[in-house]
PDB file of N, CA and C in Angstrom:
ATOM      1  N   MET H1322     107.250  82.506  74.609  1.00  0.00           N
ATOM      2  CA  MET H1322     107.952  83.400  75.517  1.00  0.00           C
ATOM      3  C   MET H1322     107.018  83.789  76.653  1.00  0.00           C
ATOM      4  N   VAL H1323     107.575  84.261  77.729  1.00  0.00           N
ATOM      5  CA  VAL H1323     106.805  84.615  78.916  1.00  0.00           C
ATOM      6  C   VAL H1323     105.828  85.736  78.620  1.00  0.00           C
ATOM      7  N   LYS H1324     106.219  86.669  77.786  1.00  0.00           N
ATOM      8  CA  LYS H1324     105.374  87.818  77.476  1.00  0.00           C
ATOM      9  C   LYS H1324     104.044  87.370  76.876  1.00  0.00           C
ATOM     10  N   ASN H1325     104.106  86.386  75.994  1.00  0.00           N
ATOM     11  CA  ASN H1325     102.893  85.926  75.337  1.00  0.00           C
ATOM     12  C   ASN H1325     101.957  85.216  76.299  1.00  0.00           C
ATOM     13  N   LEU H1326     102.475  84.636  77.362  1.00  0.00           N
ATOM     14  CA  LEU H1326     101.640  83.916  78.311  1.00  0.00           C
ATOM     15  C   LEU H1326     100.900  84.857  79.262  1.00  0.00           C
ATOM     16  N   ILE H1327     101.547  85.914  79.684  1.00  0.00           N
ATOM     17  CA  ILE H1327     100.970  86.787  80.709  1.00  0.00           C
ATOM     18  C   ILE H1327     100.176  87.925  80.095  1.00  0.00           C
ATOM     19  N   LEU H1328     100.551  88.369  78.921  1.00  0.00           N
ATOM     20  CA  LEU H1328      99.902  89.522  78.305  1.00  0.00           C
ATOM     21  C   LEU H1328      98.406  89.347  78.126  1.00  0.00           C
ATOM     22  N   PRO H1329      97.891  88.184  77.708  1.00  0.00           N
ATOM     23  CA  PRO H1329      96.434  88.062  77.576  1.00  0.00           C
ATOM     24  C   PRO H1329      95.684  88.269  78.885  1.00  0.00           C
ATOM     25  N   SER H1330      96.288  87.895  80.006  1.00  0.00           N
ATOM     26  CA  SER H1330      95.590  88.091  81.276  1.00  0.00           C
ATOM     27  C   SER H1330      95.451  89.570  81.600  1.00  0.00           C
ATOM     28  N   PHE H1331      96.456  90.383  81.251  1.00  0.00           N
ATOM     29  CA  PHE H1331      96.341  91.821  81.460  1.00  0.00           C
ATOM     30  C   PHE H1331      95.300  92.406  80.523  1.00  0.00           C
ATOM     31  N   SER H1332      95.298  91.989  79.260  1.00  0.00           N
ATOM     32  CA  SER H1332      94.367  92.576  78.310  1.00  0.00           C
ATOM     33  C   SER H1332      92.933  92.124  78.568  1.00  0.00           C
ATOM     34  N   GLN H1333      92.741  90.950  79.152  1.00  0.00           N
ATOM     35  CA  GLN H1333      91.389  90.517  79.481  1.00  0.00           C
ATOM     36  C   GLN H1333      90.809  91.351  80.609  1.00  0.00           C
ATOM     37  N   GLU H1334      91.656  91.716  81.555  1.00  0.00           N
ATOM     38  CA  GLU H1334      91.167  92.521  82.672  1.00  0.00           C
ATOM     39  C   GLU H1334      90.765  93.917  82.205  1.00  0.00           C
ATOM     40  N   LYS H1335      91.572  94.525  81.367  1.00  0.00           N
ATOM     41  CA  LYS H1335      91.348  95.906  80.967  1.00  0.00           C
ATOM     42  C   LYS H1335      90.577  96.017  79.657  1.00  0.00           C
ATOM     43  N   LYS H1336      90.357  94.901  78.970  1.00  0.00           N
ATOM     44  CA  LYS H1336      89.696  94.850  77.668  1.00  0.00           C
ATOM     45  C   LYS H1336      90.523  95.523  76.579  1.00  0.00           C
ATOM     46  N   GLU H1337      91.711  96.003  76.904  1.00  0.00           N
ATOM     47  CA  GLU H1337      92.619  96.588  75.928  1.00  0.00           C
ATOM     48  C   GLU H1337      93.983  96.710  76.583  1.00  0.00           C
ATOM     49  N   GLU H1338      95.010  96.830  75.773  1.00  0.00           N
ATOM     50  CA  GLU H1338      96.340  97.036  76.318  1.00  0.00           C
ATOM     51  C   GLU H1338      96.521  98.521  76.607  1.00  0.00           C
ATOM     52  N   ASN H1339      96.927  98.826  77.797  1.00  0.00           N
ATOM     53  CA  ASN H1339      97.177 100.204  78.174  1.00  0.00           C
ATOM     54  C   ASN H1339      98.656 100.308  78.529  1.00  0.00           C
ATOM     55  N   PRO H1340      99.505 100.741  77.596  1.00  0.00           N
ATOM     56  CA  PRO H1340     100.932 100.765  77.871  1.00  0.00           C
ATOM     57  C   PRO H1340     101.329 101.775  78.948  1.00  0.00           C
ATOM     58  N   GLY H1341     100.417 102.632  79.359  1.00  0.00           N
ATOM     59  CA  GLY H1341     100.730 103.592  80.398  1.00  0.00           C
ATOM     60  C   GLY H1341     100.420 103.093  81.790  1.00  0.00           C
ATOM     61  N   SER H1342      99.737 101.963  81.896  1.00  0.00           N
ATOM     62  CA  SER H1342      99.372 101.474  83.221  1.00  0.00           C
ATOM     63  C   SER H1342     100.609 100.960  83.949  1.00  0.00           C
ATOM     64  N   VAL H1343     100.568 101.042  85.245  1.00  0.00           N
ATOM     65  CA  VAL H1343     101.694 100.622  86.070  1.00  0.00           C
ATOM     66  C   VAL H1343     101.953  99.135  85.880  1.00  0.00           C
ATOM     67  N   GLU H1344     100.894  98.348  85.811  1.00  0.00           N
ATOM     68  CA  GLU H1344     101.066  96.902  85.662  1.00  0.00           C
ATOM     69  C   GLU H1344     101.777  96.566  84.354  1.00  0.00           C
ATOM     70  N   PHE H1345     101.384  97.224  83.284  1.00  0.00           N
ATOM     71  CA  PHE H1345     101.989  96.955  81.980  1.00  0.00           C
ATOM     72  C   PHE H1345     103.460  97.368  81.979  1.00  0.00           C
ATOM     73  N   GLN H1346     103.776  98.509  82.593  1.00  0.00           N
ATOM     74  CA  GLN H1346     105.160  98.967  82.650  1.00  0.00           C
ATOM     75  C   GLN H1346     106.021  98.007  83.473  1.00  0.00           C
ATOM     76  N   VAL H1347     105.505  97.576  84.620  1.00  0.00           N
ATOM     77  CA  VAL H1347     106.254  96.637  85.455  1.00  0.00           C
ATOM     78  C   VAL H1347     106.456  95.326  84.702  1.00  0.00           C
ATOM     79  N   PHE H1348     105.443  94.888  83.976  1.00  0.00           N
ATOM     80  CA  PHE H1348     105.538  93.678  83.179  1.00  0.00           C
ATOM     81  C   PHE H1348     106.650  93.798  82.134  1.00  0.00           C
ATOM     82  N   ASN H1349     106.708  94.933  81.427  1.00  0.00           N
ATOM     83  CA  ASN H1349     107.750  95.132  80.418  1.00  0.00           C
ATOM     84  C   ASN H1349     109.132  95.205  81.052  1.00  0.00           C
ATOM     85  N   PHE H1350     109.259  95.894  82.187  1.00  0.00           N
ATOM     86  CA  PHE H1350     110.550  95.961  82.870  1.00  0.00           C
ATOM     87  C   PHE H1350     110.989  94.578  83.337  1.00  0.00           C
ATOM     88  N   THR H1351     110.048  93.767  83.799  1.00  0.00           N
ATOM     89  CA  THR H1351     110.381  92.420  84.251  1.00  0.00           C
ATOM     90  C   THR H1351     110.911  91.584  83.098  1.00  0.00           C
ATOM     91  N   ASN H1352     110.299  91.704  81.927  1.00  0.00           N
ATOM     92  CA  ASN H1352     110.796  90.984  80.754  1.00  0.00           C
ATOM     93  C   ASN H1352     112.201  91.436  80.377  1.00  0.00           C
ATOM     94  N   LYS H1353     112.444  92.750  80.424  1.00  0.00           N
ATOM     95  CA  LYS H1353     113.776  93.265  80.103  1.00  0.00           C
ATOM     96  C   LYS H1353     114.806  92.779  81.123  1.00  0.00           C
ATOM     97  N   ILE H1354     114.417  92.749  82.394  1.00  0.00           N
ATOM     98  CA  ILE H1354     115.324  92.299  83.448  1.00  0.00           C
ATOM     99  C   ILE H1354     115.693  90.840  83.247  1.00  0.00           C
ATOM    100  N   ARG H1355     114.707  90.011  82.939  1.00  0.00           N
ATOM    101  CA  ARG H1355     114.994  88.592  82.715  1.00  0.00           C
ATOM    102  C   ARG H1355     115.895  88.395  81.505  1.00  0.00           C
ATOM    103  N   ARG H1356     115.655  89.159  80.443  1.00  0.00           N
ATOM    104  CA  ARG H1356     116.473  89.044  79.244  1.00  0.00           C
ATOM    105  C   ARG H1356     117.908  89.503  79.508  1.00  0.00           C
ATOM    106  N   LEU H1357     118.072  90.621  80.216  1.00  0.00           N
ATOM    107  CA  LEU H1357     119.413  91.105  80.526  1.00  0.00           C
ATOM    108  C   LEU H1357     120.145  90.175  81.495  1.00  0.00           C
ATOM    109  N   THR H1358     119.424  89.579  82.420  1.00  0.00           N
ATOM    110  CA  THR H1358     120.046  88.655  83.359  1.00  0.00           C
ATOM    111  C   THR H1358     120.604  87.438  82.629  1.00  0.00           C
ATOM    112  N   SER H1359     119.849  86.920  81.695  1.00  0.00           N
ATOM    113  CA  SER H1359     120.354  85.772  80.935  1.00  0.00           C
ATOM    114  C   SER H1359     121.531  86.184  80.057  1.00  0.00           C
ATOM    115  N   HIS H1360     121.519  87.407  79.541  1.00  0.00           N
ATOM    116  CA  HIS H1360     122.644  87.900  78.749  1.00  0.00           C
ATOM    117  C   HIS H1360     123.896  88.027  79.613  1.00  0.00           C
ATOM    118  N   LEU H1361     123.720  88.536  80.828  1.00  0.00           N
ATOM    119  CA  LEU H1361     124.874  88.757  81.701  1.00  0.00           C
ATOM    120  C   LEU H1361     125.455  87.453  82.240  1.00  0.00           C
ATOM    121  N   GLU H1362     124.675  86.386  82.247  1.00  0.00           N
ATOM    122  CA  GLU H1362     125.234  85.098  82.638  1.00  0.00           C
ATOM    123  C   GLU H1362     126.272  84.639  81.621  1.00  0.00           C
ATOM    124  N   LEU H1363     126.081  84.987  80.357  1.00  0.00           N
ATOM    125  CA  LEU H1363     127.039  84.619  79.315  1.00  0.00           C
ATOM    126  C   LEU H1363     128.184  85.620  79.206  1.00  0.00           C
ATOM    127  N   HIS H1364     127.874  86.905  79.376  1.00  0.00           N
ATOM    128  CA  HIS H1364     128.853  87.979  79.194  1.00  0.00           C
ATOM    129  C   HIS H1364     129.023  88.726  80.522  1.00  0.00           C
ATOM    130  N   ARG H1365     129.846  88.165  81.377  1.00  0.00           N
ATOM    131  CA  ARG H1365     129.992  88.713  82.734  1.00  0.00           C
ATOM    132  C   ARG H1365     130.621  90.104  82.770  1.00  0.00           C
ATOM    133  N   LYS H1366     131.430  90.452  81.802  1.00  0.00           N
ATOM    134  CA  LYS H1366     132.127  91.736  81.842  1.00  0.00           C
ATOM    135  C   LYS H1366     131.462  92.809  80.984  1.00  0.00           C
ATOM    136  N   ASP H1367     130.220  92.629  80.644  1.00  0.00           N
ATOM    137  CA  ASP H1367     129.474  93.624  79.878  1.00  0.00           C
ATOM    138  C   ASP H1367     128.939  94.663  80.861  1.00  0.00           C
ATOM    139  N   TYR H1368     129.765  95.642  81.158  1.00  0.00           N
ATOM    140  CA  TYR H1368     129.438  96.591  82.210  1.00  0.00           C
ATOM    141  C   TYR H1368     128.329  97.554  81.810  1.00  0.00           C
ATOM    142  N   LEU H1369     128.205  97.856  80.521  1.00  0.00           N
ATOM    143  CA  LEU H1369     127.118  98.737  80.102  1.00  0.00           C
ATOM    144  C   LEU H1369     125.768  98.065  80.284  1.00  0.00           C
ATOM    145  N   SER H1370     125.704  96.778  80.019  1.00  0.00           N
ATOM    146  CA  SER H1370     124.450  96.059  80.250  1.00  0.00           C
ATOM    147  C   SER H1370     124.150  95.958  81.741  1.00  0.00           C
ATOM    148  N   GLN H1371     125.193  95.839  82.557  1.00  0.00           N
ATOM    149  CA  GLN H1371     124.984  95.807  84.006  1.00  0.00           C
ATOM    150  C   GLN H1371     124.396  97.129  84.476  1.00  0.00           C
ATOM    151  N   ARG H1372     124.890  98.222  83.924  1.00  0.00           N
ATOM    152  CA  ARG H1372     124.373  99.537  84.292  1.00  0.00           C
ATOM    153  C   ARG H1372     122.914  99.681  83.861  1.00  0.00           C
ATOM    154  N   GLY H1373     122.610  99.235  82.653  1.00  0.00           N
ATOM    155  CA  GLY H1373     121.233  99.280  82.178  1.00  0.00           C
ATOM    156  C   GLY H1373     120.313  98.437  83.038  1.00  0.00           C
ATOM    157  N   LEU H1374     120.799  97.279  83.469  1.00  0.00           N
ATOM    158  CA  LEU H1374     120.009  96.417  84.346  1.00  0.00           C
ATOM    159  C   LEU H1374     119.721  97.107  85.670  1.00  0.00           C
ATOM    160  N   ARG H1375     120.724  97.752  86.242  1.00  0.00           N
ATOM    161  CA  ARG H1375     120.509  98.462  87.509  1.00  0.00           C
ATOM    162  C   ARG H1375     119.502  99.599  87.350  1.00  0.00           C
ATOM    163  N   LYS H1376     119.544 100.307  86.225  1.00  0.00           N
ATOM    164  CA  LYS H1376     118.591 101.395  85.988  1.00  0.00           C
ATOM    165  C   LYS H1376     117.168 100.858  85.867  1.00  0.00           C
ATOM    166  N   ILE H1377     117.003  99.750  85.139  1.00  0.00           N
ATOM    167  CA  ILE H1377     115.675  99.167  84.974  1.00  0.00           C
ATOM    168  C   ILE H1377     115.162  98.632  86.301  1.00  0.00           C
ATOM    169  N   LEU H1378     116.046  98.030  87.099  1.00  0.00           N
ATOM    170  CA  LEU H1378     115.644  97.542  88.421  1.00  0.00           C
ATOM    171  C   LEU H1378     115.145  98.691  89.294  1.00  0.00           C
ATOM    172  N   GLY H1379     115.837  99.837  89.224  1.00  0.00           N
ATOM    173  CA  GLY H1379     115.421 100.996  90.001  1.00  0.00           C
ATOM    174  C   GLY H1379     114.073 101.530  89.558  1.00  0.00           C
ATOM    175  N   LYS H1380     113.860 101.569  88.238  1.00  0.00           N
ATOM    176  CA  LYS H1380     112.569 102.046  87.725  1.00  0.00           C
ATOM    177  C   LYS H1380     111.435 101.130  88.169  1.00  0.00           C
ATOM    178  N   ARG H1381     111.679  99.814  88.067  1.00  0.00           N
ATOM    179  CA  ARG H1381     110.639  98.869  88.474  1.00  0.00           C
ATOM    180  C   ARG H1381     110.372  98.975  89.970  1.00  0.00           C
ATOM    181  N   GLN H1382     111.425  99.161  90.750  1.00  0.00           N
ATOM    182  CA  GLN H1382     111.261  99.292  92.193  1.00  0.00           C
ATOM    183  C   GLN H1382     110.430 100.525  92.543  1.00  0.00           C
ATOM    184  N   ARG H1383     110.676 101.631  91.851  1.00  0.00           N
ATOM    185  CA  ARG H1383     109.900 102.851  92.111  1.00  0.00           C
ATOM    186  C   ARG H1383     108.438 102.677  91.718  1.00  0.00           C
ATOM    187  N   LEU H1384     108.194 102.024  90.581  1.00  0.00           N
ATOM    188  CA  LEU H1384     106.809 101.786  90.169  1.00  0.00           C
ATOM    189  C   LEU H1384     106.084 100.870  91.150  1.00  0.00           C
ATOM    190  N   LEU H1385     106.761  99.820  91.614  1.00  0.00           N
ATOM    191  CA  LEU H1385     106.134  98.917  92.575  1.00  0.00           C
ATOM    192  C   LEU H1385     105.880  99.608  93.911  1.00  0.00           C
ATOM    193  N   SER H1386     106.784 100.485  94.304  1.00  0.00           N
ATOM    194  CA  SER H1386     106.591 101.249  95.531  1.00  0.00           C
ATOM    195  C   SER H1386     105.370 102.159  95.411  1.00  0.00           C
ATOM    196  N   TYR H1387     105.254 102.819  94.266  1.00  0.00           N
ATOM    197  CA  TYR H1387     104.102 103.686  94.013  1.00  0.00           C
ATOM    198  C   TYR H1387     102.802 102.882  94.050  1.00  0.00           C
ATOM    199  N   LEU H1388     102.810 101.732  93.385  1.00  0.00           N
ATOM    200  CA  LEU H1388     101.606 100.921  93.324  1.00  0.00           C
ATOM    201  C   LEU H1388     101.224 100.382  94.696  1.00  0.00           C
ATOM    202  N   SER H1389     102.215 100.012  95.501  1.00  0.00           N
ATOM    203  CA  SER H1389     101.909  99.482  96.838  1.00  0.00           C
ATOM    204  C   SER H1389     101.292 100.556  97.730  1.00  0.00           C
ATOM    205  N   LYS H1390     101.679 101.812  97.516  1.00  0.00           N
ATOM    206  CA  LYS H1390     101.105 102.897  98.315  1.00  0.00           C
ATOM    207  C   LYS H1390      99.697 103.261  97.846  1.00  0.00           C
ATOM    208  N   LYS H1391      99.472 103.210  96.535  1.00  0.00           N
ATOM    209  CA  LYS H1391      98.189 103.627  95.981  1.00  0.00           C
ATOM    210  C   LYS H1391      97.115 102.546  96.057  1.00  0.00           C
ATOM    211  N   ASN H1392      97.499 101.290  95.748  1.00  0.00           N
ATOM    212  CA  ASN H1392      96.504 100.234  95.700  1.00  0.00           C
ATOM    213  C   ASN H1392      97.182  98.907  96.046  1.00  0.00           C
ATOM    214  N   ALA H1393      97.061  98.503  97.277  1.00  0.00           N
ATOM    215  CA  ALA H1393      97.746  97.301  97.762  1.00  0.00           C
ATOM    216  C   ALA H1393      97.198  96.028  97.121  1.00  0.00           C
ATOM    217  N   ILE H1394      95.926  96.022  96.781  1.00  0.00           N
ATOM    218  CA  ILE H1394      95.330  94.826  96.174  1.00  0.00           C
ATOM    219  C   ILE H1394      95.925  94.594  94.785  1.00  0.00           C
ATOM    220  N   ARG H1395      95.998  95.645  93.969  1.00  0.00           N
ATOM    221  CA  ARG H1395      96.604  95.511  92.636  1.00  0.00           C
ATOM    222  C   ARG H1395      98.074  95.140  92.737  1.00  0.00           C
ATOM    223  N   TYR H1396      98.772  95.706  93.729  1.00  0.00           N
ATOM    224  CA  TYR H1396     100.184  95.405  93.941  1.00  0.00           C
ATOM    225  C   TYR H1396     100.385  93.927  94.256  1.00  0.00           C
ATOM    226  N   ASN H1397      99.620  93.410  95.206  1.00  0.00           N
ATOM    227  CA  ASN H1397      99.758  91.998  95.587  1.00  0.00           C
ATOM    228  C   ASN H1397      99.405  91.070  94.422  1.00  0.00           C
ATOM    229  N   LYS H1398      98.391  91.426  93.681  1.00  0.00           N
ATOM    230  CA  LYS H1398      97.996  90.610  92.529  1.00  0.00           C
ATOM    231  C   LYS H1398      99.107  90.588  91.475  1.00  0.00           C
ATOM    232  N   LEU H1399      99.729  91.741  91.256  1.00  0.00           N
ATOM    233  CA  LEU H1399     100.783  91.839  90.249  1.00  0.00           C
ATOM    234  C   LEU H1399     102.023  91.051  90.637  1.00  0.00           C
ATOM    235  N   ILE H1400     102.476  91.188  91.878  1.00  0.00           N
ATOM    236  CA  ILE H1400     103.693  90.472  92.253  1.00  0.00           C
ATOM    237  C   ILE H1400     103.460  88.974  92.310  1.00  0.00           C
ATOM    238  N   ASN H1401     102.246  88.556  92.653  1.00  0.00           N
ATOM    239  CA  ASN H1401     101.950  87.128  92.626  1.00  0.00           C
ATOM    240  C   ASN H1401     101.896  86.604  91.196  1.00  0.00           C
ATOM    241  N   GLN H1402     101.349  87.406  90.294  1.00  0.00           N
ATOM    242  CA  GLN H1402     101.219  86.991  88.904  1.00  0.00           C
ATOM    243  C   GLN H1402     102.583  86.904  88.218  1.00  0.00           C
ATOM    244  N   LEU H1403     103.457  87.857  88.500  1.00  0.00           N
ATOM    245  CA  LEU H1403     104.773  87.859  87.873  1.00  0.00           C
ATOM    246  C   LEU H1403     105.785  87.006  88.638  1.00  0.00           C
ATOM    247  N   GLY H1404     105.511  86.737  89.898  1.00  0.00           N
ATOM    248  CA  GLY H1404     106.429  85.929  90.699  1.00  0.00           C
ATOM    249  C   GLY H1404     107.755  86.618  90.944  1.00  0.00           C
ATOM    250  N   ILE H1405     107.723  87.921  91.239  1.00  0.00           N
ATOM    251  CA  ILE H1405     108.972  88.657  91.380  1.00  0.00           C
ATOM    252  C   ILE H1405     109.375  88.893  92.829  1.00  0.00           C
ATOM    253  N   ARG H1406     108.457  88.770  93.749  1.00  0.00           N
ATOM    254  CA  ARG H1406     108.791  88.969  95.155  1.00  0.00           C
ATOM    255  C   ARG H1406     108.051  87.942  95.983  1.00  0.00           C
ATOM    256  N   GLU H1407     108.627  87.654  97.133  1.00  0.00           N
ATOM    257  CA  GLU H1407     107.944  86.773  98.081  1.00  0.00           C
ATOM    258  C   GLU H1407     106.857  87.591  98.765  1.00  0.00           C
ATOM    259  N   SER H1408     105.687  87.027  98.891  1.00  0.00           N
ATOM    260  CA  SER H1408     104.628  87.736  99.572  1.00  0.00           C
ATOM    261  C   SER H1408     104.899  87.711 101.068  1.00  0.00           C
ATOM    262  N   GLN H1409     104.840  88.872 101.678  1.00  0.00           N
ATOM    263  CA  GLN H1409     105.130  89.003 103.098  1.00  0.00           C
ATOM    264  C   GLN H1409     103.833  89.202 103.855  1.00  0.00           C
ATOM    265  N   ILE H1410     103.705  88.508 104.977  1.00  0.00           N
ATOM    266  CA  ILE H1410     102.522  88.655 105.823  1.00  0.00           C
ATOM    267  C   ILE H1410     102.805  89.767 106.811  1.00  0.00           C
ATOM    268  N   ARG H1411     101.902  90.753 106.852  1.00  0.00           N
ATOM    269  CA  ARG H1411     102.104  91.884 107.761  1.00  0.00           C
ATOM    270  C   ARG H1411     101.030  91.902 108.814  1.00  0.00           C
TER     271      ARG H1411
END
């Protein structure tokens, strides 16, 4: 699974898993989003799952916004590692 591939890279950097870190939270939300997206492809009328997906997307968006304001280097590294956004040249 994707979680098993990326998790060691986070734990190598920090020497331990820190479930409170922004990167770890975004990583977990990304896994949930991918899982719910695949579920919704099969069950299009599952409106409660759609609502849950929108809530998780909002949480991840707020965390990424916070991280981009606090530390742009960590933000860019995270989005490149997870492949969730196109990198924009500013």
